[in-house]
Amino acid sequence: MSIIPVRVVPDPVLRQKSKRVRSIDNSIHRLIDDMLETMHSAGGVGLAAPQVGTLLRVIVIGIPGEEDFALINPEVVKGTGERLVEEGCLSIPGYVGQVKRSEQVKVKGLSPNGKVRQIKAEELLAQALEHEIDHLNGVLYIDYLENMDKLRKIEVDESQPM
Ligand code: CO
């Protein structure tokens, strides 16, 4: 496993659309291992492959107190409700902003073993899933801010960036 430098704005790779994974081979498993290690070393609760420079539809999630997992080709099947949350991103270090996220999401994807996995999530997990899946489409949370004044500068360890 190795830690990969996290791409930060305005790196153009963050704005590209990632491709679907066609076969889950060793290179995908290695990518997932590296992403998990990178996420932990950066103190994040989630990470998407484009953030480590790989334009493939792979995300990892590590909510404190819960088991880490990876999801391949994830999709939000349904989002319900709306809530205002403060959000940070490992690719936008030193800032947080308030955005609207779903209260509950239903997400579908593949586990690293190739099995279909459906997840019903709320709270931080729902937020992280929406955030990471946005990354696969070149979308960053700052895109949802009315204006850049809504960004707040923070000390680095004040948030749980994604
Ligand atoms: Co992010």
Tab-separated table of N, CA and C and ligand atoms in Angstrom:
chain	number	residue	atom	x	y	z
A	1	MET	N	0.847	-1.193	0.000
A	1	MET	CA	0.000	0.000	0.000
A	1	MET	C	0.882	1.243	0.000
A	2	SER	N	0.391	2.264	-0.608
A	2	SER	CA	1.151	3.512	-0.550
A	2	SER	C	0.216	4.716	-0.513
A	3	ILE	N	0.764	5.760	0.077
A	3	ILE	CA	0.015	7.013	0.173
A	3	ILE	C	0.269	7.815	-1.108
A	4	ILE	N	-0.808	8.263	-1.724
A	4	ILE	CA	-0.704	9.010	-2.978
A	4	ILE	C	-1.035	10.472	-2.675
A	5	PRO	N	-0.252	11.410	-3.227
A	5	PRO	CA	-0.588	12.816	-2.981
A	5	PRO	C	-2.002	13.146	-3.470
A	6	VAL	N	-2.770	13.842	-2.643
A	6	VAL	CA	-4.145	14.203	-3.001
A	6	VAL	C	-4.124	15.442	-3.900
A	7	ARG	N	-4.820	15.352	-5.020
A	7	ARG	CA	-4.914	16.498	-5.937
A	7	ARG	C	-5.776	17.590	-5.304
A	8	VAL	N	-5.356	18.812	-5.468
A	8	VAL	CA	-6.127	19.926	-4.912
A	8	VAL	C	-6.514	20.904	-6.026
A	9	VAL	N	-7.587	21.674	-5.758
A	9	VAL	CA	-8.036	22.660	-6.744
A	9	VAL	C	-6.907	23.653	-7.002
A	10	PRO	N	-6.723	24.127	-8.219
A	10	PRO	CA	-7.559	23.918	-9.414
A	10	PRO	C	-7.045	22.807	-10.342
A	11	ASP	N	-6.563	21.701	-9.811
A	11	ASP	CA	-6.090	20.612	-10.672
A	11	ASP	C	-7.222	20.168	-11.616
A	12	PRO	N	-6.985	20.220	-12.935
A	12	PRO	CA	-8.068	19.920	-13.888
A	12	PRO	C	-8.605	18.488	-13.779
A	13	VAL	N	-7.832	17.567	-13.198
A	13	VAL	CA	-8.305	16.187	-13.094
A	13	VAL	C	-9.570	16.115	-12.233
A	14	LEU	N	-9.698	17.071	-11.307
A	14	LEU	CA	-10.856	17.083	-10.407
A	14	LEU	C	-12.145	17.457	-11.136
A	15	ARG	N	-12.012	17.993	-12.334
A	15	ARG	CA	-13.185	18.460	-13.086
A	15	ARG	C	-13.581	17.515	-14.203
A	16	GLN	N	-12.881	16.394	-14.298
A	16	GLN	CA	-13.215	15.451	-15.362
A	16	GLN	C	-14.155	14.368	-14.856
A	17	LYS	N	-14.843	13.761	-15.817
A	17	LYS	CA	-15.765	12.690	-15.488
A	17	LYS	C	-14.993	11.371	-15.483
A	18	SER	N	-15.199	10.578	-14.460
A	18	SER	CA	-14.476	9.306	-14.355
A	18	SER	C	-15.191	8.215	-15.148
A	19	LYS	N	-14.396	7.259	-15.606
A	19	LYS	CA	-14.943	6.134	-16.388
A	19	LYS	C	-15.369	4.994	-15.473
A	20	ARG	N	-16.360	4.249	-15.952
A	20	ARG	CA	-16.798	3.055	-15.218
A	20	ARG	C	-15.690	2.013	-15.201
A	21	VAL	N	-15.615	1.270	-14.114
A	21	VAL	CA	-14.663	0.153	-14.027
A	21	VAL	C	-15.289	-1.023	-14.770
A	22	ARG	N	-14.550	-1.590	-15.725
A	22	ARG	CA	-15.092	-2.692	-16.525
A	22	ARG	C	-14.781	-4.046	-15.902
A	23	SER	N	-13.580	-4.186	-15.367
A	23	SER	CA	-13.313	-5.444	-14.659
A	23	SER	C	-12.519	-5.143	-13.400
A	24	ILE	N	-12.913	-5.824	-12.337
A	24	ILE	CA	-12.293	-5.566	-11.035
A	24	ILE	C	-11.075	-6.476	-10.906
A	25	ASP	N	-9.938	-5.971	-11.390
A	25	ASP	CA	-8.717	-6.783	-11.369
A	25	ASP	C	-7.788	-6.315	-10.245
A	26	ASN	N	-6.560	-6.843	-10.264
A	26	ASN	CA	-5.606	-6.493	-9.201
A	26	ASN	C	-5.317	-5.005	-9.130
A	27	SER	N	-5.330	-4.356	-10.299
A	27	SER	CA	-5.010	-2.923	-10.294
A	27	SER	C	-6.089	-2.144	-9.533
A	28	ILE	N	-7.328	-2.616	-9.604
A	28	ILE	CA	-8.413	-1.953	-8.866
A	28	ILE	C	-8.255	-2.211	-7.365
A	29	HIS	N	-7.917	-3.444	-7.023
A	29	HIS	CA	-7.711	-3.743	-5.601
A	29	HIS	C	-6.551	-2.931	-5.030
A	30	ARG	N	-5.500	-2.772	-5.831
A	30	ARG	CA	-4.364	-1.974	-5.371
A	30	ARG	C	-4.781	-0.505	-5.216
A	31	LEU	N	-5.556	-0.012	-6.192
A	31	LEU	CA	-6.044	1.368	-6.117
A	31	LEU	C	-6.847	1.570	-4.829
A	32	ILE	N	-7.734	0.624	-4.508
A	32	ILE	CA	-8.564	0.737	-3.297
A	32	ILE	C	-7.688	0.752	-2.041
A	33	ASP	N	-6.708	-0.147	-1.977
A	33	ASP	CA	-5.800	-0.169	-0.815
A	33	ASP	C	-5.076	1.171	-0.659
A	34	ASP	N	-4.580	1.687	-1.775
A	34	ASP	CA	-3.861	2.968	-1.726
A	34	ASP	C	-4.798	4.109	-1.330
A	35	MET	N	-6.029	4.056	-1.825
A	35	MET	CA	-6.992	5.117	-1.485
A	35	MET	C	-7.348	5.073	-0.001
A	36	LEU	N	-7.518	3.865	0.542
A	36	LEU	CA	-7.830	3.752	1.981
A	36	LEU	C	-6.677	4.307	2.816
A	37	GLU	N	-5.453	3.939	2.441
A	37	GLU	CA	-4.310	4.419	3.208
A	37	GLU	C	-4.169	5.940	3.086
A	38	THR	N	-4.411	6.448	1.881
A	38	THR	CA	-4.313	7.895	1.649
A	38	THR	C	-5.383	8.642	2.448
A	39	MET	N	-6.608	8.097	2.431
A	39	MET	CA	-7.709	8.724	3.183
A	39	MET	C	-7.375	8.788	4.677
A	40	HIS	N	-6.875	7.668	5.219
A	40	HIS	CA	-6.557	7.648	6.652
A	40	HIS	C	-5.433	8.618	6.984
A	41	SER	N	-4.412	8.645	6.129
A	41	SER	CA	-3.269	9.510	6.452
A	41	SER	C	-3.666	10.976	6.371
A	42	ALA	N	-4.679	11.281	5.538
A	42	ALA	CA	-5.126	12.671	5.385
A	42	ALA	C	-6.214	13.035	6.403
A	43	GLY	N	-6.690	12.049	7.169
A	43	GLY	CA	-7.735	12.325	8.155
A	43	GLY	C	-9.096	12.579	7.550
A	44	GLY	N	-9.360	11.964	6.403
A	44	GLY	CA	-10.644	12.158	5.730
A	44	GLY	C	-11.627	11.049	6.040
A	45	VAL	N	-12.901	11.295	5.745
A	45	VAL	CA	-13.937	10.269	5.926
A	45	VAL	C	-14.351	9.664	4.589
A	46	GLY	N	-13.752	10.141	3.510
A	46	GLY	CA	-14.060	9.579	2.201
A	46	GLY	C	-13.044	10.076	1.192
A	47	LEU	N	-12.947	9.350	0.086
A	47	LEU	CA	-12.011	9.743	-0.968
A	47	LEU	C	-12.496	9.122	-2.278
A	48	ALA	N	-12.353	9.881	-3.353
A	48	ALA	CA	-12.741	9.380	-4.666
A	48	ALA	C	-11.493	9.272	-5.542
A	49	ALA	N	-11.493	8.293	-6.463
A	49	ALA	CA	-10.299	8.006	-7.261
A	49	ALA	C	-9.718	9.223	-7.993
A	50	PRO	N	-10.555	10.114	-8.555
A	50	PRO	CA	-9.938	11.274	-9.230
A	50	PRO	C	-9.081	12.131	-8.299
A	51	GLN	N	-9.357	12.076	-6.997
A	51	GLN	CA	-8.554	12.856	-6.053
A	51	GLN	C	-7.120	12.332	-5.946
A	52	VAL	N	-6.912	11.067	-6.358
A	52	VAL	CA	-5.533	10.565	-6.423
A	52	VAL	C	-5.090	10.415	-7.883
A	53	GLY	N	-5.799	11.125	-8.770
A	53	GLY	CA	-5.363	11.225	-10.160
A	53	GLY	C	-5.796	10.077	-11.057
A	54	THR	N	-6.729	9.244	-10.590
A	54	THR	CA	-7.200	8.113	-11.396
A	54	THR	C	-8.666	8.333	-11.763
A	55	LEU	N	-8.939	8.469	-13.064
A	55	LEU	CA	-10.297	8.789	-13.489
A	55	LEU	C	-11.139	7.529	-13.673
A	56	LEU	N	-11.332	6.827	-12.565
A	56	LEU	CA	-12.178	5.633	-12.532
A	56	LEU	C	-13.205	5.799	-11.432
A	57	ARG	N	-14.386	5.143	-11.616
A	57	ARG	CA	-15.494	5.307	-10.681
A	57	ARG	C	-15.312	4.382	-9.466
A	58	VAL	N	-14.447	4.842	-8.578
A	58	VAL	CA	-14.142	4.111	-7.343
A	58	VAL	C	-14.127	5.108	-6.189
A	59	ILE	N	-14.797	4.754	-5.091
A	59	ILE	CA	-14.753	5.596	-3.896
A	59	ILE	C	-14.441	4.734	-2.671
A	60	VAL	N	-13.880	5.358	-1.656
A	60	VAL	CA	-13.727	4.693	-0.356
A	60	VAL	C	-14.339	5.600	0.706
A	61	ILE	N	-14.882	4.957	1.744
A	61	ILE	CA	-15.541	5.684	2.826
A	61	ILE	C	-14.996	5.149	4.142
A	62	GLY	N	-14.701	6.049	5.064
A	62	GLY	CA	-14.225	5.636	6.388
A	62	GLY	C	-14.829	6.518	7.462
A	63	ILE	N	-16.064	6.174	7.855
A	63	ILE	CA	-16.747	6.937	8.900
A	63	ILE	C	-16.185	6.482	10.247
A	64	PRO	N	-15.785	7.419	11.121
A	64	PRO	CA	-15.230	7.019	12.419
A	64	PRO	C	-16.184	6.075	13.165
A	65	GLY	N	-15.642	4.975	13.686
A	65	GLY	CA	-16.439	4.019	14.440
A	65	GLY	C	-17.163	2.995	13.585
A	66	GLU	N	-17.050	3.125	12.269
A	66	GLU	CA	-17.673	2.141	11.379
A	66	GLU	C	-16.604	1.529	10.483
A	67	GLU	N	-16.958	0.417	9.879
A	67	GLU	CA	-15.979	-0.268	9.045
A	67	GLU	C	-15.780	0.465	7.719
A	68	ASP	N	-14.528	0.582	7.292
A	68	ASP	CA	-14.229	1.202	5.996
A	68	ASP	C	-14.788	0.339	4.877
A	69	PHE	N	-15.138	0.974	3.788
A	69	PHE	CA	-15.507	0.164	2.620
A	69	PHE	C	-15.221	0.924	1.335
A	70	ALA	N	-15.176	0.144	0.264
A	70	ALA	CA	-14.981	0.721	-1.064
A	70	ALA	C	-16.197	0.379	-1.907
A	71	LEU	N	-16.504	1.231	-2.852
A	71	LEU	CA	-17.622	0.990	-3.750
A	71	LEU	C	-17.168	1.330	-5.168
A	72	ILE	N	-17.484	0.417	-6.077
A	72	ILE	CA	-17.081	0.557	-7.478
A	72	ILE	C	-18.332	0.863	-8.304
A	73	ASN	N	-18.190	1.792	-9.229
A	73	ASN	CA	-19.314	2.244	-10.071
A	73	ASN	C	-20.542	2.629	-9.239
A	74	PRO	N	-20.361	3.404	-8.179
A	74	PRO	CA	-21.501	3.722	-7.320
A	74	PRO	C	-22.453	4.731	-7.974
A	75	GLU	N	-23.721	4.575	-7.642
A	75	GLU	CA	-24.746	5.507	-8.143
A	75	GLU	C	-25.711	5.830	-7.022
A	76	VAL	N	-26.143	7.083	-6.971
A	76	VAL	CA	-27.231	7.430	-6.063
A	76	VAL	C	-28.526	7.040	-6.763
A	77	VAL	N	-29.217	6.060	-6.204
A	77	VAL	CA	-30.468	5.600	-6.793
A	77	VAL	C	-31.596	6.548	-6.398
A	78	LYS	N	-31.514	7.034	-5.164
A	78	LYS	CA	-32.572	7.889	-4.653
A	78	LYS	C	-32.026	8.755	-3.514
A	79	GLY	N	-32.418	10.009	-3.520
A	79	GLY	CA	-32.083	10.892	-2.404
A	79	GLY	C	-33.372	11.517	-1.908
A	80	THR	N	-33.604	11.469	-0.598
A	80	THR	CA	-34.832	12.066	-0.079
A	80	THR	C	-34.510	13.058	1.032
A	81	GLY	N	-35.390	14.055	1.167
A	81	GLY	CA	-35.214	15.054	2.211
A	81	GLY	C	-34.090	16.008	1.872
A	82	GLU	N	-33.950	16.999	2.724
A	82	GLU	CA	-32.929	18.004	2.483
A	82	GLU	C	-32.440	18.517	3.819
A	83	ARG	N	-31.156	18.699	3.948
A	83	ARG	CA	-30.634	19.290	5.177
A	83	ARG	C	-29.397	20.108	4.833
A	84	LEU	N	-29.136	21.082	5.680
A	84	LEU	CA	-27.996	21.963	5.480
A	84	LEU	C	-26.843	21.404	6.300
A	85	VAL	N	-25.713	21.160	5.659
A	85	VAL	CA	-24.559	20.609	6.381
A	85	VAL	C	-23.312	21.407	6.061
A	86	GLU	N	-22.374	21.346	6.997
A	86	GLU	CA	-21.076	21.956	6.742
A	86	GLU	C	-20.172	20.865	6.170
A	87	GLU	N	-19.466	21.219	5.120
A	87	GLU	CA	-18.709	20.203	4.405
A	87	GLU	C	-17.324	20.685	4.040
A	88	GLY	N	-16.373	19.760	4.106
A	88	GLY	CA	-15.019	20.052	3.661
A	88	GLY	C	-14.572	18.987	2.681
A	89	CYS	N	-13.493	19.263	1.974
A	89	CYS	CA	-12.994	18.315	0.961
A	89	CYS	C	-11.474	18.300	1.024
A	90	LEU	N	-10.892	17.097	0.963
A	90	LEU	CA	-9.427	16.989	0.996
A	90	LEU	C	-8.777	17.724	-0.173
A	91	SER	N	-9.543	17.947	-1.242
A	91	SER	CA	-9.013	18.640	-2.411
A	91	SER	C	-9.173	20.158	-2.322
A	92	ILE	N	-9.828	20.617	-1.221
A	92	ILE	CA	-9.983	22.061	-0.984
A	92	ILE	C	-9.553	22.308	0.467
A	93	PRO	N	-8.253	22.127	0.750
A	93	PRO	CA	-7.809	22.150	2.144
A	93	PRO	C	-7.982	23.529	2.792
A	94	GLY	N	-8.336	23.485	4.079
A	94	GLY	CA	-8.392	24.727	4.844
A	94	GLY	C	-9.719	25.460	4.788
A	95	TYR	N	-10.715	24.876	4.141
A	95	TYR	CA	-12.019	25.551	4.013
A	95	TYR	C	-13.165	24.588	4.283
A	96	VAL	N	-14.281	25.149	4.735
A	96	VAL	CA	-15.541	24.405	4.758
A	96	VAL	C	-16.623	25.334	4.217
A	97	GLY	N	-17.723	24.728	3.785
A	97	GLY	CA	-18.837	25.521	3.299
A	97	GLY	C	-20.138	24.822	3.614
A	98	GLN	N	-21.219	25.600	3.679
A	98	GLN	CA	-22.530	25.009	3.953
A	98	GLN	C	-23.216	24.647	2.655
A	99	VAL	N	-23.629	23.399	2.563
A	99	VAL	CA	-24.328	22.941	1.368
A	99	VAL	C	-25.559	22.138	1.758
A	100	LYS	N	-26.460	21.985	0.779
A	100	LYS	CA	-27.646	21.160	1.005
A	100	LYS	C	-27.342	19.737	0.572
A	101	ARG	N	-27.657	18.801	1.429
A	101	ARG	CA	-27.515	17.382	1.093
A	101	ARG	C	-28.812	16.666	1.429
A	102	SER	N	-28.968	15.466	0.872
A	102	SER	CA	-30.153	14.666	1.163
A	102	SER	C	-30.126	14.187	2.604
A	103	GLU	N	-31.324	13.990	3.170
A	103	GLU	CA	-31.390	13.391	4.510
A	103	GLU	C	-31.082	11.906	4.446
A	104	GLN	N	-31.607	11.282	3.397
A	104	GLN	CA	-31.365	9.845	3.218
A	104	GLN	C	-31.019	9.578	1.766
A	105	VAL	N	-30.123	8.650	1.561
A	105	VAL	CA	-29.818	8.230	0.198
A	105	VAL	C	-29.827	6.716	0.094
A	106	LYS	N	-30.159	6.287	-1.114
A	106	LYS	CA	-30.021	4.880	-1.445
A	106	LYS	C	-28.956	4.838	-2.536
A	107	VAL	N	-27.907	4.070	-2.303
A	107	VAL	CA	-26.781	4.010	-3.229
A	107	VAL	C	-26.560	2.562	-3.645
A	108	LYS	N	-26.227	2.404	-4.915
A	108	LYS	CA	-25.965	1.069	-5.435
A	108	LYS	C	-24.587	1.057	-6.072
A	109	GLY	N	-23.870	-0.042	-5.924
A	109	GLY	CA	-22.557	-0.165	-6.550
A	109	GLY	C	-22.069	-1.579	-6.411
A	110	LEU	N	-20.782	-1.760	-6.687
A	110	LEU	CA	-20.185	-3.088	-6.552
A	110	LEU	C	-19.168	-3.074	-5.421
A	111	SER	N	-19.160	-4.160	-4.655
A	111	SER	CA	-18.111	-4.363	-3.662
A	111	SER	C	-16.830	-4.772	-4.387
A	112	PRO	N	-15.674	-4.676	-3.718
A	112	PRO	CA	-14.428	-5.102	-4.365
A	112	PRO	C	-14.446	-6.563	-4.821
A	113	ASN	N	-15.329	-7.394	-4.250
A	113	ASN	CA	-15.424	-8.793	-4.704
A	113	ASN	C	-16.391	-8.945	-5.884
A	114	GLY	N	-16.913	-7.832	-6.390
A	114	GLY	CA	-17.760	-7.882	-7.579
A	114	GLY	C	-19.239	-8.055	-7.296
A	115	LYS	N	-19.600	-8.204	-6.033
A	115	LYS	CA	-21.016	-8.383	-5.688
A	115	LYS	C	-21.736	-7.034	-5.644
A	116	VAL	N	-22.989	-7.046	-6.086
A	116	VAL	CA	-23.797	-5.829	-6.024
A	116	VAL	C	-24.078	-5.490	-4.568
A	117	ARG	N	-23.926	-4.225	-4.243
A	117	ARG	CA	-24.178	-3.799	-2.871
A	117	ARG	C	-25.117	-2.603	-2.897
A	118	GLN	N	-26.163	-2.656	-2.081
A	118	GLN	CA	-27.084	-1.530	-1.932
A	118	GLN	C	-26.945	-0.996	-0.534
A	119	ILE	N	-26.866	0.304	-0.427
A	119	ILE	CA	-26.691	0.921	0.887
A	119	ILE	C	-27.778	1.957	1.099
A	120	LYS	N	-28.439	1.876	2.238
A	120	LYS	CA	-29.352	2.937	2.651
A	120	LYS	C	-28.606	3.713	3.715
A	121	ALA	N	-28.497	5.036	3.540
A	121	ALA	CA	-27.661	5.793	4.472
A	121	ALA	C	-28.331	7.087	4.872
A	122	GLU	N	-27.936	7.567	6.042
A	122	GLU	CA	-28.335	8.910	6.467
A	122	GLU	C	-27.170	9.558	7.196
A	123	GLU	N	-27.380	10.810	7.600
A	123	GLU	CA	-26.359	11.562	8.328
A	123	GLU	C	-25.023	11.596	7.565
A	124	LEU	N	-23.911	11.463	8.313
A	124	LEU	CA	-22.588	11.644	7.705
A	124	LEU	C	-22.328	10.669	6.553
A	125	LEU	N	-22.815	9.429	6.695
A	125	LEU	CA	-22.589	8.450	5.617
A	125	LEU	C	-23.289	8.876	4.324
A	126	ALA	N	-24.521	9.350	4.440
A	126	ALA	CA	-25.257	9.811	3.254
A	126	ALA	C	-24.532	10.989	2.605
A	127	GLN	N	-24.077	11.901	3.445
A	127	GLN	CA	-23.354	13.087	2.968
A	127	GLN	C	-22.073	12.685	2.246
A	128	ALA	N	-21.326	11.757	2.856
A	128	ALA	CA	-20.059	11.324	2.261
A	128	ALA	C	-20.298	10.611	0.924
A	129	LEU	N	-21.334	9.776	0.870
A	129	LEU	CA	-21.625	9.073	-0.388
A	129	LEU	C	-21.971	10.074	-1.490
A	130	GLU	N	-22.826	11.047	-1.183
A	130	GLU	CA	-23.172	12.040	-2.206
A	130	GLU	C	-21.933	12.830	-2.640
A	131	HIS	N	-21.120	13.200	-1.654
A	131	HIS	CA	-19.912	13.990	-1.935
A	131	HIS	C	-18.946	13.219	-2.839
A	132	GLU	N	-18.685	11.950	-2.500
A	132	GLU	CA	-17.702	11.172	-3.276
A	132	GLU	C	-18.227	10.851	-4.669
A	133	ILE	N	-19.521	10.558	-4.780
A	133	ILE	CA	-20.075	10.261	-6.101
A	133	ILE	C	-20.045	11.523	-6.971
A	134	ASP	N	-20.258	12.687	-6.371
A	134	ASP	CA	-20.091	13.949	-7.108
A	134	ASP	C	-18.692	14.044	-7.717
A	135	HIS	N	-17.666	13.668	-6.934
A	135	HIS	CA	-16.287	13.731	-7.449
A	135	HIS	C	-16.143	12.947	-8.759
A	136	LEU	N	-16.862	11.827	-8.876
A	136	LEU	CA	-16.736	10.985	-10.072
A	136	LEU	C	-17.319	11.678	-11.300
A	137	ASN	N	-18.136	12.710	-11.042
A	137	ASN	CA	-18.722	13.485	-12.137
A	137	ASN	C	-18.065	14.859	-12.278
A	138	GLY	N	-16.933	15.046	-11.615
A	138	GLY	CA	-16.222	16.322	-11.718
A	138	GLY	C	-16.868	17.446	-10.933
A	139	VAL	N	-17.731	17.087	-9.975
A	139	VAL	CA	-18.462	18.087	-9.191
A	139	VAL	C	-17.826	18.216	-7.808
A	140	LEU	N	-17.644	19.464	-7.359
A	140	LEU	CA	-17.105	19.743	-6.023
A	140	LEU	C	-18.175	20.469	-5.208
A	141	TYR	N	-18.092	20.361	-3.876
A	141	TYR	CA	-19.163	20.962	-3.058
A	141	TYR	C	-19.254	22.468	-3.245
A	142	ILE	N	-18.134	23.087	-3.588
A	142	ILE	CA	-18.162	24.552	-3.775
A	142	ILE	C	-19.066	24.957	-4.937
A	143	ASP	N	-19.362	23.995	-5.810
A	143	ASP	CA	-20.273	24.296	-6.927
A	143	ASP	C	-21.680	24.612	-6.433
A	144	TYR	N	-22.004	24.155	-5.233
A	144	TYR	CA	-23.351	24.364	-4.693
A	144	TYR	C	-23.460	25.659	-3.887
A	145	LEU	N	-22.356	26.349	-3.637
A	145	LEU	CA	-22.407	27.571	-2.835
A	145	LEU	C	-22.968	28.709	-3.677
A	146	GLU	N	-23.768	29.549	-3.033
A	146	GLU	CA	-24.319	30.706	-3.748
A	146	GLU	C	-23.180	31.606	-4.228
A	147	ASN	N	-22.203	31.804	-3.363
A	147	ASN	CA	-21.019	32.557	-3.744
A	147	ASN	C	-19.863	32.168	-2.826
A	148	MET	N	-18.671	32.588	-3.191
A	148	MET	CA	-17.484	32.137	-2.463
A	148	MET	C	-17.383	32.727	-1.045
A	149	ASP	N	-18.237	33.746	-0.744
A	149	ASP	CA	-18.264	34.280	0.625
A	149	ASP	C	-18.787	33.239	1.606
A	150	LYS	N	-19.473	32.230	1.062
A	150	LYS	CA	-20.041	31.180	1.916
A	150	LYS	C	-18.980	30.164	2.347
A	151	LEU	N	-17.784	30.313	1.812
A	151	LEU	CA	-16.683	29.453	2.256
A	151	LEU	C	-16.097	30.027	3.528
A	152	ARG	N	-15.748	29.149	4.465
A	152	ARG	CA	-15.168	29.609	5.715
A	152	ARG	C	-13.796	28.977	5.863
A	153	LYS	N	-12.819	29.819	6.240
A	153	LYS	CA	-11.462	29.321	6.435
A	153	LYS	C	-11.378	28.642	7.807
A	154	ILE	N	-10.704	27.514	7.874
A	154	ILE	CA	-10.625	26.783	9.140
A	154	ILE	C	-9.204	26.336	9.422
A	155	GLU	N	-8.976	25.926	10.669
A	155	GLU	CA	-7.753	25.201	10.994
A	155	GLU	C	-7.920	23.806	10.420
A	156	VAL	N	-6.831	23.217	9.947
A	156	VAL	CA	-6.939	21.984	9.170
A	156	VAL	C	-7.668	20.850	9.897
A	157	ASP	N	-7.445	20.692	11.204
A	157	ASP	CA	-8.066	19.524	11.859
A	157	ASP	C	-9.418	19.845	12.514
A	158	GLU	N	-10.070	20.886	12.031
A	158	GLU	CA	-11.366	21.269	12.576
A	158	GLU	C	-12.524	20.541	11.891
A	159	SER	N	-12.245	19.875	10.779
A	159	SER	CA	-13.335	19.248	10.022
A	159	SER	C	-13.000	17.808	9.692
A	160	GLN	N	-13.986	17.121	9.107
A	160	GLN	CA	-13.765	15.769	8.595
A	160	GLN	C	-13.899	15.852	7.093
A	161	PRO	N	-12.828	16.178	6.404
A	161	PRO	CA	-12.938	16.412	4.969
A	161	PRO	C	-13.178	15.120	4.194
A	162	MET	N	-13.699	15.283	2.980
A	162	MET	CA	-14.072	14.125	2.156
A	162	MET	C	-13.303	14.169	0.841
B	1	CO	CO	-13.928	15.753	-1.643
